[in-house]
Short mmCIF file of C-alpha atoms and ligand atoms in Angstrom, two decimals:
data_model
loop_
_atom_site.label_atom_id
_atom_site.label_comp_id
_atom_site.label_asym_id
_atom_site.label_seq_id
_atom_site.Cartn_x
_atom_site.Cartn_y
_atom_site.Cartn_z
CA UNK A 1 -13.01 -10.84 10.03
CA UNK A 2 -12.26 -7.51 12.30
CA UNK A 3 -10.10 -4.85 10.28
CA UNK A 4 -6.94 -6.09 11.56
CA UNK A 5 -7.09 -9.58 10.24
CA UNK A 6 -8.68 -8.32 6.70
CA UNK A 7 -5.17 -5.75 6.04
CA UNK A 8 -3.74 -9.71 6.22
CA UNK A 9 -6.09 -12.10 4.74
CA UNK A 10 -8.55 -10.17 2.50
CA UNK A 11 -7.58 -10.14 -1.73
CA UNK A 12 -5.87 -13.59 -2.00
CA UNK A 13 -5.96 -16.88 -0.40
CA UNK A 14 -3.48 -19.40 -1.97
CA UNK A 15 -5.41 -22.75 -2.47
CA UNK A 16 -3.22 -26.35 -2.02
CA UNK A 17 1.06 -25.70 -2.86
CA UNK A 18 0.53 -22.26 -3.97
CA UNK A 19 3.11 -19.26 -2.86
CA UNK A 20 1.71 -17.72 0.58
CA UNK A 21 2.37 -14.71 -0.85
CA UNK A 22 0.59 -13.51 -4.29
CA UNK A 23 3.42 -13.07 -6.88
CA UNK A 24 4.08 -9.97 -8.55
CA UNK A 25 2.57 -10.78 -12.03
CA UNK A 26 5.25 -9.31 -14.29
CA UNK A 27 3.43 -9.64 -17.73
CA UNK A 28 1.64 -7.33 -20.05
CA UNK A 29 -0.86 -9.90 -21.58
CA UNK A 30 -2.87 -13.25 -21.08
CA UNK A 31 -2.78 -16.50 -22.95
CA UNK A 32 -6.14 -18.15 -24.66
CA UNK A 33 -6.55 -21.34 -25.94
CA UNK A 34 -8.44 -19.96 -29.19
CA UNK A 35 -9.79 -16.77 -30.98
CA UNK A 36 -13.22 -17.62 -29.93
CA UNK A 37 -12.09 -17.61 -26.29
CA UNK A 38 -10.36 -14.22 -26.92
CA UNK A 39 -13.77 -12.81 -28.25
CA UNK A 40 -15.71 -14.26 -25.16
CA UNK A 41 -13.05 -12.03 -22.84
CA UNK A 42 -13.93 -9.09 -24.82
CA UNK A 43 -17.65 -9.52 -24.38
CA UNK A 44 -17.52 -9.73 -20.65
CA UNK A 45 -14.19 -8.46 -19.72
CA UNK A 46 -14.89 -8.85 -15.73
CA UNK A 47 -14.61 -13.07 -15.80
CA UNK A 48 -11.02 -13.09 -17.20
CA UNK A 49 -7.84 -11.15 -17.86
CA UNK A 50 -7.24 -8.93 -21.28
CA UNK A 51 -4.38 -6.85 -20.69
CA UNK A 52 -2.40 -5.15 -18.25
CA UNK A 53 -2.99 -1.53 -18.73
CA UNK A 54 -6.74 -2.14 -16.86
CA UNK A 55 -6.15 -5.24 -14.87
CA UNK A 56 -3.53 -7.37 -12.99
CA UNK A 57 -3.93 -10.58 -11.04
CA UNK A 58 -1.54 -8.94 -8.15
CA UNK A 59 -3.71 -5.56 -8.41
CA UNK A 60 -6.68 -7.25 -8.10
CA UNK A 61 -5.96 -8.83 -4.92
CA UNK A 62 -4.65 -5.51 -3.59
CA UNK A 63 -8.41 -4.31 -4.80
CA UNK A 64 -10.35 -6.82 -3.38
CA UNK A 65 -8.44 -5.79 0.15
CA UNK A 66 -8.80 -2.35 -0.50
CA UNK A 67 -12.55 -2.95 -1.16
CA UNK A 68 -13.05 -4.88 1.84
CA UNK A 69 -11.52 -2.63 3.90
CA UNK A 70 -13.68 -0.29 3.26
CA UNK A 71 -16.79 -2.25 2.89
CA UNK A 72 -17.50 -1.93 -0.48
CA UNK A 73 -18.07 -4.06 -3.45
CA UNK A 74 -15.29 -3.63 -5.81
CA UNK A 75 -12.21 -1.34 -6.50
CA UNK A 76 -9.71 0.19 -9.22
CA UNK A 77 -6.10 0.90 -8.46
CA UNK A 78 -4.65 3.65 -10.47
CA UNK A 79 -1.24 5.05 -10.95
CA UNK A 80 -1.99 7.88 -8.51
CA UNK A 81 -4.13 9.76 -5.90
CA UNK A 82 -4.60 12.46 -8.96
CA UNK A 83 -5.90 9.88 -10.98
CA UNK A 84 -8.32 8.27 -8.52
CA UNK A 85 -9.65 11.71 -8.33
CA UNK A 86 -10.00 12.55 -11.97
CA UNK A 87 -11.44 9.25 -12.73
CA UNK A 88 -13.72 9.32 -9.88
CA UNK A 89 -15.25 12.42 -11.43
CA UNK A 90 -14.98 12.12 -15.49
CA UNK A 91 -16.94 8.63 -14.77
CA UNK A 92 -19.80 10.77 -14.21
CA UNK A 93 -19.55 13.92 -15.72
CA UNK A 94 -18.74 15.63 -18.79
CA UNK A 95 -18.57 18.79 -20.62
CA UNK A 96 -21.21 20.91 -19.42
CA UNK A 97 -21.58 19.04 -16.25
CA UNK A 98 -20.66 20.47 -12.94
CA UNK A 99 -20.05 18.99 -9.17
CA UNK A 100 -19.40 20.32 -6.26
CA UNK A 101 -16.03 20.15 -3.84
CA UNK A 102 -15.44 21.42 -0.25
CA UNK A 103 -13.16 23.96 -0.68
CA UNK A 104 -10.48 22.68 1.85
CA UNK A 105 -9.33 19.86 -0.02
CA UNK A 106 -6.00 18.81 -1.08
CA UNK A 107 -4.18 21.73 -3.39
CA UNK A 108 -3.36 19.10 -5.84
CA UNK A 109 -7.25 18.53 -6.31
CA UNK A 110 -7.95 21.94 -6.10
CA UNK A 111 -5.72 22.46 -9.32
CA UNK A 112 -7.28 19.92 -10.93
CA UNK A 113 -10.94 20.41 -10.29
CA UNK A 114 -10.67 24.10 -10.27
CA UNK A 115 -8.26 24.72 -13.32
CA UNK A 116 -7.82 21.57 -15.42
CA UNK A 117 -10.98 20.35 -15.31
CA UNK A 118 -12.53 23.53 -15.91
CA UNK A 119 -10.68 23.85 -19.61
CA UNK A 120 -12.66 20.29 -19.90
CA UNK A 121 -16.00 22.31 -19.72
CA UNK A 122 -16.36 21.04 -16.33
CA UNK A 123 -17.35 23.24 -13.96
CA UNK A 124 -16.88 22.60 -9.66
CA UNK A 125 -18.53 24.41 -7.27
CA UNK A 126 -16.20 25.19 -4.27
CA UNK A 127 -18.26 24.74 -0.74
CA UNK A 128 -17.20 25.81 2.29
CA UNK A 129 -16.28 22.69 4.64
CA UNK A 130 -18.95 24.03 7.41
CA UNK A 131 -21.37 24.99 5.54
CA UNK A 132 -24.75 24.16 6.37
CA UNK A 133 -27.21 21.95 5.26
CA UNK A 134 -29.07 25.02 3.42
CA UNK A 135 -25.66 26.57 1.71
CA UNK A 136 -24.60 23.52 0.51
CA UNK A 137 -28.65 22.87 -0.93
CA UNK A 138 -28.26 26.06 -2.31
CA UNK A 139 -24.66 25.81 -3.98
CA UNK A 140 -26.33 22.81 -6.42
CA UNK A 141 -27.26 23.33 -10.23
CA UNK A 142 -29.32 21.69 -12.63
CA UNK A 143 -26.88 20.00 -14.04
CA UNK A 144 -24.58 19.20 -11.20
CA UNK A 145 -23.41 15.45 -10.83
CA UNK A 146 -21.45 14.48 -7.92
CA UNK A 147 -20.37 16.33 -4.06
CA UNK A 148 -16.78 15.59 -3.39
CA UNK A 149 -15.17 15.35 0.12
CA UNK A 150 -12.49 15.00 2.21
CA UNK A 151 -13.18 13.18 5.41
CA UNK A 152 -9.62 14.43 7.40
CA UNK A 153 -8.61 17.31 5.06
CA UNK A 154 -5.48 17.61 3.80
CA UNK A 155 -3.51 19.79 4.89
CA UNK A 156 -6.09 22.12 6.86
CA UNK A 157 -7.36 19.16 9.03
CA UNK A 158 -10.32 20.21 8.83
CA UNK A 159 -13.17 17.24 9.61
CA UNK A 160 -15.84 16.84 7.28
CA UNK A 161 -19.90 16.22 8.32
CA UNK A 162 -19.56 13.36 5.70
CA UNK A 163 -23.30 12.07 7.21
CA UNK A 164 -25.13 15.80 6.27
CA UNK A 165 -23.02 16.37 3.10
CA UNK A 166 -24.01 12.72 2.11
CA UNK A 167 -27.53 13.63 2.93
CA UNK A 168 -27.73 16.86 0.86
CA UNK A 169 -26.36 14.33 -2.24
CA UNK A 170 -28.90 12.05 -2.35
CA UNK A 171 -31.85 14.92 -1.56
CA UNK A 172 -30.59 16.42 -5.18
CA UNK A 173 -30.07 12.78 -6.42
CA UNK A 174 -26.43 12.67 -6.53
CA UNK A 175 -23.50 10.40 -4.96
CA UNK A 176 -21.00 12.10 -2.84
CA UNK A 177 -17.30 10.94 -3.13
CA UNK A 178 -15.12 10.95 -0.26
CA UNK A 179 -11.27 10.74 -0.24
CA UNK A 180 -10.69 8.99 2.55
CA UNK A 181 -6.46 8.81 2.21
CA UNK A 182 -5.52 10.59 5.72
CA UNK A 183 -8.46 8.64 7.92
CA UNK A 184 -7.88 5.68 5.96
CA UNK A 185 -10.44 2.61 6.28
CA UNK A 186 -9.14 2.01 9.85
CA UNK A 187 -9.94 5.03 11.29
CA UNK A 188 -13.15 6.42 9.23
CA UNK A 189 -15.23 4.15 6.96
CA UNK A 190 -17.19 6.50 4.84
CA UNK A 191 -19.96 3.82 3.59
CA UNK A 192 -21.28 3.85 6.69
CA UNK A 193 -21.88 6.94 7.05
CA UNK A 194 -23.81 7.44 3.71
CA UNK A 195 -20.79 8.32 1.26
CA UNK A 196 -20.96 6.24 -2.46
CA UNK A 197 -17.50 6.08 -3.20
CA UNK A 198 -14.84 6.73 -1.48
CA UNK A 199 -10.98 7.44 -3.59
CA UNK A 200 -7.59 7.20 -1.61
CA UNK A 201 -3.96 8.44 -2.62
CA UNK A 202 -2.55 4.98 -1.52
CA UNK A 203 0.98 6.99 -1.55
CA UNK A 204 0.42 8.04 2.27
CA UNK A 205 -0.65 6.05 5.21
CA UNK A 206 -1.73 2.67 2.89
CA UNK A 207 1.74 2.69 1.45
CA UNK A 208 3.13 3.93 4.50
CA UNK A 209 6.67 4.01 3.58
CA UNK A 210 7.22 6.34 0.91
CA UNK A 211 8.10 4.27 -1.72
CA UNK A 212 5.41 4.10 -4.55
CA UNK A 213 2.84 6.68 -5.47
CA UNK A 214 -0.62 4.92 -6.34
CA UNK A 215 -4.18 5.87 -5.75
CA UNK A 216 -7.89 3.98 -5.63
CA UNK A 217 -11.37 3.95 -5.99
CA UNK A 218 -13.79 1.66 -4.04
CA UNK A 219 -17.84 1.19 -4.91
CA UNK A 220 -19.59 0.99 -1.98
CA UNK A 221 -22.04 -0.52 -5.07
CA UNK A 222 -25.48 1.15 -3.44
CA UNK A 223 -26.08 4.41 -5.32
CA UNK A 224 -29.01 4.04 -7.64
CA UNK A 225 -27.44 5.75 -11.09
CA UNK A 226 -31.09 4.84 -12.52
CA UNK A 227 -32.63 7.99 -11.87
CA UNK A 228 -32.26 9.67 -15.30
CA UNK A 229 -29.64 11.46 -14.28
CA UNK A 230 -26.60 9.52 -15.62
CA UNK A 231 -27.31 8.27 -18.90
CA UNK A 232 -23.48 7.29 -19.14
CA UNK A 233 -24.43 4.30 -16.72
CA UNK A 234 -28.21 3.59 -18.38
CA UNK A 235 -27.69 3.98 -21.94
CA UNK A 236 -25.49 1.68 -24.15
CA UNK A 237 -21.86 2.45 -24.19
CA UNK A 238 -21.30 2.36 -28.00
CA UNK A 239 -17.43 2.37 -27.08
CA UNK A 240 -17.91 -1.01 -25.40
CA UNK A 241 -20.44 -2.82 -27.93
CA UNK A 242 -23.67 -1.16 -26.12
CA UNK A 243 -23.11 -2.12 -22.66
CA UNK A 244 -25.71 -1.05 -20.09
CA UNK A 245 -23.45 -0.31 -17.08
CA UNK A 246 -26.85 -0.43 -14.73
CA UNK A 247 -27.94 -3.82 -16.46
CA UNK A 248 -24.74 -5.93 -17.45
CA UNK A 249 -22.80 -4.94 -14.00
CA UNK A 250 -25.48 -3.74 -11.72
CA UNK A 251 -23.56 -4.89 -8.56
CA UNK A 252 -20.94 -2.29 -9.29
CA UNK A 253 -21.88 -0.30 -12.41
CA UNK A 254 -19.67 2.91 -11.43
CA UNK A 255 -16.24 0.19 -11.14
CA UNK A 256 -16.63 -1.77 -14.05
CA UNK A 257 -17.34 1.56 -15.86
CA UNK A 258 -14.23 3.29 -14.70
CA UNK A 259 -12.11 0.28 -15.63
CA UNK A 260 -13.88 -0.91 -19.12
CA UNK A 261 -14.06 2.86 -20.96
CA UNK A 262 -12.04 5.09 -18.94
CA UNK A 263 -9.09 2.81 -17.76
CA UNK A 264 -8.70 1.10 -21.19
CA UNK A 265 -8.44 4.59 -22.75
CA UNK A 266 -6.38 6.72 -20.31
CA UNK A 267 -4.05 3.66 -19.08
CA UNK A 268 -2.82 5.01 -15.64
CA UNK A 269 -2.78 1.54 -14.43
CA UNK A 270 -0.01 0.74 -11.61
CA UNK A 271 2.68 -1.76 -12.05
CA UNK A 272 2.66 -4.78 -10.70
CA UNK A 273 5.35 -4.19 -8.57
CA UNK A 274 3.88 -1.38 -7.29
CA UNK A 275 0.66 -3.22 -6.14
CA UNK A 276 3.04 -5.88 -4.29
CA UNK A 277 4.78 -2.95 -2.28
CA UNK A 278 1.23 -1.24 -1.69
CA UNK A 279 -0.09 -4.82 -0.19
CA UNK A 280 2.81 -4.86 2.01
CA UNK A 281 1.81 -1.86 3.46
CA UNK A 282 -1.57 -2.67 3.61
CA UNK A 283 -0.95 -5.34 6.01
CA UNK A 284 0.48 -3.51 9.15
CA UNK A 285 -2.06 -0.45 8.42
CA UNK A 286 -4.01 -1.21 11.31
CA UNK A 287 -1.09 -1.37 13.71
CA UNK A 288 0.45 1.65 11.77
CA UNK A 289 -2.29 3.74 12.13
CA UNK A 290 -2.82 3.56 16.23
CA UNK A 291 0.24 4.22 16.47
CA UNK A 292 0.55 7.45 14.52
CA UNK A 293 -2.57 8.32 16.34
CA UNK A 294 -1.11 7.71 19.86
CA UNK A 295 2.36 9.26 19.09
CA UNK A 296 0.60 12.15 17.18
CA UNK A 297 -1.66 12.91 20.31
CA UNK A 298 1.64 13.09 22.35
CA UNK A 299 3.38 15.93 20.11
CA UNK A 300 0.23 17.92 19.64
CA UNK A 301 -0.13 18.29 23.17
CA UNK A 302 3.11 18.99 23.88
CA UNK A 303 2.97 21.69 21.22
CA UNK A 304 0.54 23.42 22.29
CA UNK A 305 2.07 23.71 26.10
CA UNK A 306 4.65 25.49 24.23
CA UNK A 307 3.37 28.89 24.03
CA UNK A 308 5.19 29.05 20.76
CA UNK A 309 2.20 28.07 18.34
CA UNK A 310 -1.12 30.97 17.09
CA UNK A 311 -2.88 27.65 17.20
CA UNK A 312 -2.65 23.37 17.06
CA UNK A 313 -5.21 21.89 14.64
CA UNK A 314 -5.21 18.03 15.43
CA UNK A 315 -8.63 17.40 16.05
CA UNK A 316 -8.50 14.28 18.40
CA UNK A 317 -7.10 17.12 20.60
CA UNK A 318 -9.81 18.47 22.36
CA UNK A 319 -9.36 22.24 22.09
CA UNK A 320 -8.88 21.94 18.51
CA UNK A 321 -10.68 23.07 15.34
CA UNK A 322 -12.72 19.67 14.08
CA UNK A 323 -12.68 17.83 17.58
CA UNK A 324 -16.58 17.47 17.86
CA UNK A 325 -17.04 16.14 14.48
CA UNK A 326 -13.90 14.00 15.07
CA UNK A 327 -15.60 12.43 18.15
CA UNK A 328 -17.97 11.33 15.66
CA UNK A 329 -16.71 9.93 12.63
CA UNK A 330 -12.54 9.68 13.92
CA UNK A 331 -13.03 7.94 17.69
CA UNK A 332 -10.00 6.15 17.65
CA UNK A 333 -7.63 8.80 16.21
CA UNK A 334 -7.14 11.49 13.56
CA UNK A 335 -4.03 10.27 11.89
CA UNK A 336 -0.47 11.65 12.53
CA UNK A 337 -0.45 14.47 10.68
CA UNK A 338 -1.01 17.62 12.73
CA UNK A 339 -0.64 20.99 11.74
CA UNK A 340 0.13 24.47 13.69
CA UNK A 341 0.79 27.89 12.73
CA UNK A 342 3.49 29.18 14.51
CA UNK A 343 3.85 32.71 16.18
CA UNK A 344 6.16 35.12 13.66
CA UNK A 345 4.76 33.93 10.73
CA UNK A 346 6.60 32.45 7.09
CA UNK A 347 9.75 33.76 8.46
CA UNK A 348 9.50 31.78 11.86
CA UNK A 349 8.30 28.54 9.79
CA UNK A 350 10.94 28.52 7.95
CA UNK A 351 14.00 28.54 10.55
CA UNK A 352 12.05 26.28 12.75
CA UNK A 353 11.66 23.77 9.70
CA UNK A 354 15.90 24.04 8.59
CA UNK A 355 16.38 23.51 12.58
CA UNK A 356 14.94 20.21 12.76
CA UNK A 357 17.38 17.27 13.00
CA UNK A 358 15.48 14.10 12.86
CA UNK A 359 12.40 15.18 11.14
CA UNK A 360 12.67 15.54 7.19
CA UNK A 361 11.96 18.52 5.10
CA UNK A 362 9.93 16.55 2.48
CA UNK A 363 7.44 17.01 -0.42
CA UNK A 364 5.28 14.25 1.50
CA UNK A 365 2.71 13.23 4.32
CA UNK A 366 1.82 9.93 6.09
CA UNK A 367 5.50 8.74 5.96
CA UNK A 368 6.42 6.11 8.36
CA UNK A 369 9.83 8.63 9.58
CA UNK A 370 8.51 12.24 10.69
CA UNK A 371 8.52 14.62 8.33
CA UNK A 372 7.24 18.35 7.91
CA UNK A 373 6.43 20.87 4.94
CA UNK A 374 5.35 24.37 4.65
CA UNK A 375 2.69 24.24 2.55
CA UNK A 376 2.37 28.02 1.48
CA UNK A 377 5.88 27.32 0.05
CA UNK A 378 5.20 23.92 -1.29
CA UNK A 379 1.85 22.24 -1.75
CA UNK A 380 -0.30 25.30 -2.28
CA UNK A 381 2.40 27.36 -4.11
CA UNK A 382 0.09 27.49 -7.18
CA UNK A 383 -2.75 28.57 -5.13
CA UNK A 384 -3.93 32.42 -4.71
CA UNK A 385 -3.74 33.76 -1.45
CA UNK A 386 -7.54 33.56 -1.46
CA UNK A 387 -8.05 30.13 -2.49
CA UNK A 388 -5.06 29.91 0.33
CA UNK A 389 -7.39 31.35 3.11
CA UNK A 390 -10.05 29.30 1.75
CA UNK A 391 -8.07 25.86 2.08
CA UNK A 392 -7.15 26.99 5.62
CA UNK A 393 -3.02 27.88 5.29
CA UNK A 394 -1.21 30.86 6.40
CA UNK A 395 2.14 31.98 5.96
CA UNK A 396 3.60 30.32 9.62
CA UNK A 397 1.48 27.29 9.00
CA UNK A 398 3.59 23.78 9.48
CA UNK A 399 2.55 20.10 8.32
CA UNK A 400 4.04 18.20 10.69
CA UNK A 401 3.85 14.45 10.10
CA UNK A 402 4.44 12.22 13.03
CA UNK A 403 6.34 9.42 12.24
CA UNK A 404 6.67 5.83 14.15
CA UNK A 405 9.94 6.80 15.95
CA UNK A 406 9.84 6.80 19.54
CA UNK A 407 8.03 9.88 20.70
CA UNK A 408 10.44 11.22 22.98
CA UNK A 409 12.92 11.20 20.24
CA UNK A 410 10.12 13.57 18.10
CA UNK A 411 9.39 16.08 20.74
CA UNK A 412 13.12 16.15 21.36
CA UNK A 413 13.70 17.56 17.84
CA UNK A 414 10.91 19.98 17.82
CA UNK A 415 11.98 21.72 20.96
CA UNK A 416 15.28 22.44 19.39
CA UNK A 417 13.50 23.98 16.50
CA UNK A 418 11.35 25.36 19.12
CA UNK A 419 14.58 27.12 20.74
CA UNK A 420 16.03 28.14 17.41
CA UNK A 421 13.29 31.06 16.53
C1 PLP B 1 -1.53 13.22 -1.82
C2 PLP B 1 -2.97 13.35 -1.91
C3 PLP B 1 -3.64 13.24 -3.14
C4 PLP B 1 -2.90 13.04 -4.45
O1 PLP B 1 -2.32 11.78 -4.43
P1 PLP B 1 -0.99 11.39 -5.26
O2 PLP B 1 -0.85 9.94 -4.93
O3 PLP B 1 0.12 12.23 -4.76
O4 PLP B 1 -1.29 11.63 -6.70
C5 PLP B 1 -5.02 13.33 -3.14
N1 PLP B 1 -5.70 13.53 -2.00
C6 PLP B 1 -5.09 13.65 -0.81
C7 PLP B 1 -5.90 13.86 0.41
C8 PLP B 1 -3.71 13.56 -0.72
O5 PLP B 1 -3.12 13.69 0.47
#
């Protein structure tokens, strides 16, 4: 099946009188027959249901979509983008450990890598996104564990050489992560380009229309955790009567760990309802997304001819930042989210931003209306004005989210905040 067809038909298939749609499974818990048949679920949780806090019949369809979608072998929901990301790390390292993170990612993963994990006695390594194939060698420790990504970064834009970064992994015997949420499977696939898992915030474009927050991992199931490395995958889990991750689940080791030990203990499991809304969404993505990336093309250029703006990042545009490595890995689009700093500075953001009519002034990205933020006010307001430089943001820097109203109806708002400053 192409990617279109798969946002329909991938995760469930209703065999003879059952609902077209899969029902939201509203129950905590799962009925056996007899105690022996409860043990046998215990002793290899991944054939049947235990309880809802690590598995759901109407999140595992969404999963098995997701996973397709991505080309991978298996996936875990979770309650949120933040705790894809934490899992996706504490699966493989622990106190002691360290990894290492392009340092224009997300501020919300910036906190928690850089701060919160850090009090865990984990320690992350913040890379430049450009850096080269030598400074990122060079940035690695003995006892480093994982390279962490952003394929479209959020919000700086910047585009990330997920091919050379995933290269550098594997030369120090490591898997690279890649949070994938603003290229999303139909724009980027990460797997193919060497990446070993790949995390989303399903709250943006999957979702797509702002109305539950949520977050996955995929296994693209290939890295080889046998390598002495990661004794957490090839030596019994004594929480989980002496599993061998590498041995019991070998076609997706890194999954069924993250669900069996650190699911089960930290619960951030969505709802049910929450995966029904997030399948809904899942199912136009592809049509979403060329849009945003044909209606965000529009704006940016129109921005730019201006004369207002220091600069437009949008890197499908081709005098922005990121637009050769976007020919590369984002050919049919970078998403809808552009950003621009505008001339004057904080001051000038901010009276553009209360000018705007139709576009919101929202804590969020990836909605289906427009919507903008200021991020050195709002995202990255925790951040230090270094780590601020570092992630790409200035004071007159704008998010601007391009939405799936009619274009004309976009521009037309922005050049009355245009004429307000
Ligand atoms: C929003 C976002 C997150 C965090 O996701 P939540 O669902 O808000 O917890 C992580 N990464 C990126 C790139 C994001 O945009």
């Amino acid at each position: 099946m192409k990617i279109e067809t798969q946002c329909l038909h991938e995760g469930y298939t209703p065999k003879n009188g059952e609902p077209r749609v899969m029902p939201i499974v509203q129950s905590t818990t799962y009925v056996y027959e007899s105690t022996d048949e409860v043990a046998a679920v215990f002793d290899d949780p991944t054939k049947s249901l235990i309880y809802s806090r690590f598995e759901n019949p109407t999140t595992d369809c969404v999963e098995k979509k997701i996973a397709a979608l991505e080309g991978g072998v298996a996936a875990m929901c979770t309650s949120s983008g933040q705790a894809a990301s934490l899992i996706s790390i504490l699966n493989i390292c622990e106190a002691g450990d360290s990894f290492i993170a392009s340092a224009s990612i997300y501020g919300g993963t910036i906190n928690l890598f850089g701060t919160t994990l850090k009090k865990m006695g984990i320690e992350c390594i913040f890379v430049d996104h450009d850096a080269t194939e030598e400074q990122l060698s060079a940035a690695f420790k003995e006892n480093t564990k994982a390279v962490f990504g952003e394929t479209l970064a959020n919000p700086a834009l910047t585009v990330l050489d997920i091919e050379m970064w995933a290269k550098v992994a594997h030369a120090h015997g490591v898997p690279l992560i890649i949070d994938n949420t603003f290229a999303t499977p139909i724009l980027c696939r990460p797997f193919e380009w060497g990446a070993d898992i790949v995390i989303h915030s399903t709250s943006k474009y999957m979702d797509g229309h702002a109305i539950q927050v949520g977050g996955v991992i995929v296994d693209s199931g290939k890295f080889d955790w046998t390598s002495g490395k990661f004794p957490c995958m090839t030596e019994p889990d004594e929480s989980y009567h002496g599993i061998v991750y590498t041995e019991k689940y070998a076609f997706a080791p890194y999954i069924v760990k993250a669900r069996m030990q650190l699911m089960r203990d930290f619960g951030c499991y969505p709802a049910a309802n929450s995966s029904f809304l997030l399948n809904l969404g899942l199912e136009t993505l592809a049509v979403r997304m060329k849009q945003y990336c044909e209606n965000a093309l529009t704006v940016a250029e129109y921005i730019k001819s201006t004369g207002k703006v220091e600069f437009v990042t949008y890197p499908a545009l081709e005098e922005s930042k990121g637009h050769e490595l976007a020919k590369k890995y984002l050919p049919n689009g970078t998403s809808g989210v552009i950003s621009f700093s505008i001339k004057g500075g904080r001051n000038a953001a901010v009276k553009f931003m209360d000018s705007l009519k139709l576009a919101s002034n929202e804590v969020h990205v990836a909605d289906i209306r427009t919507c903008v933020l200021h991020p050195a006010s709002a995202t990255h307001r925790q951040l230090t004005d270094e780590q601020l430089v570092a992630a790409g943001i200035d004071g007159g820097l704008i998010r601007l989210s391009v939405g799936l109203e009619n274009v004309d109806d976009i521009i037309a708002d922005l050049e009355q905040g245009f004429s307000a400053i």
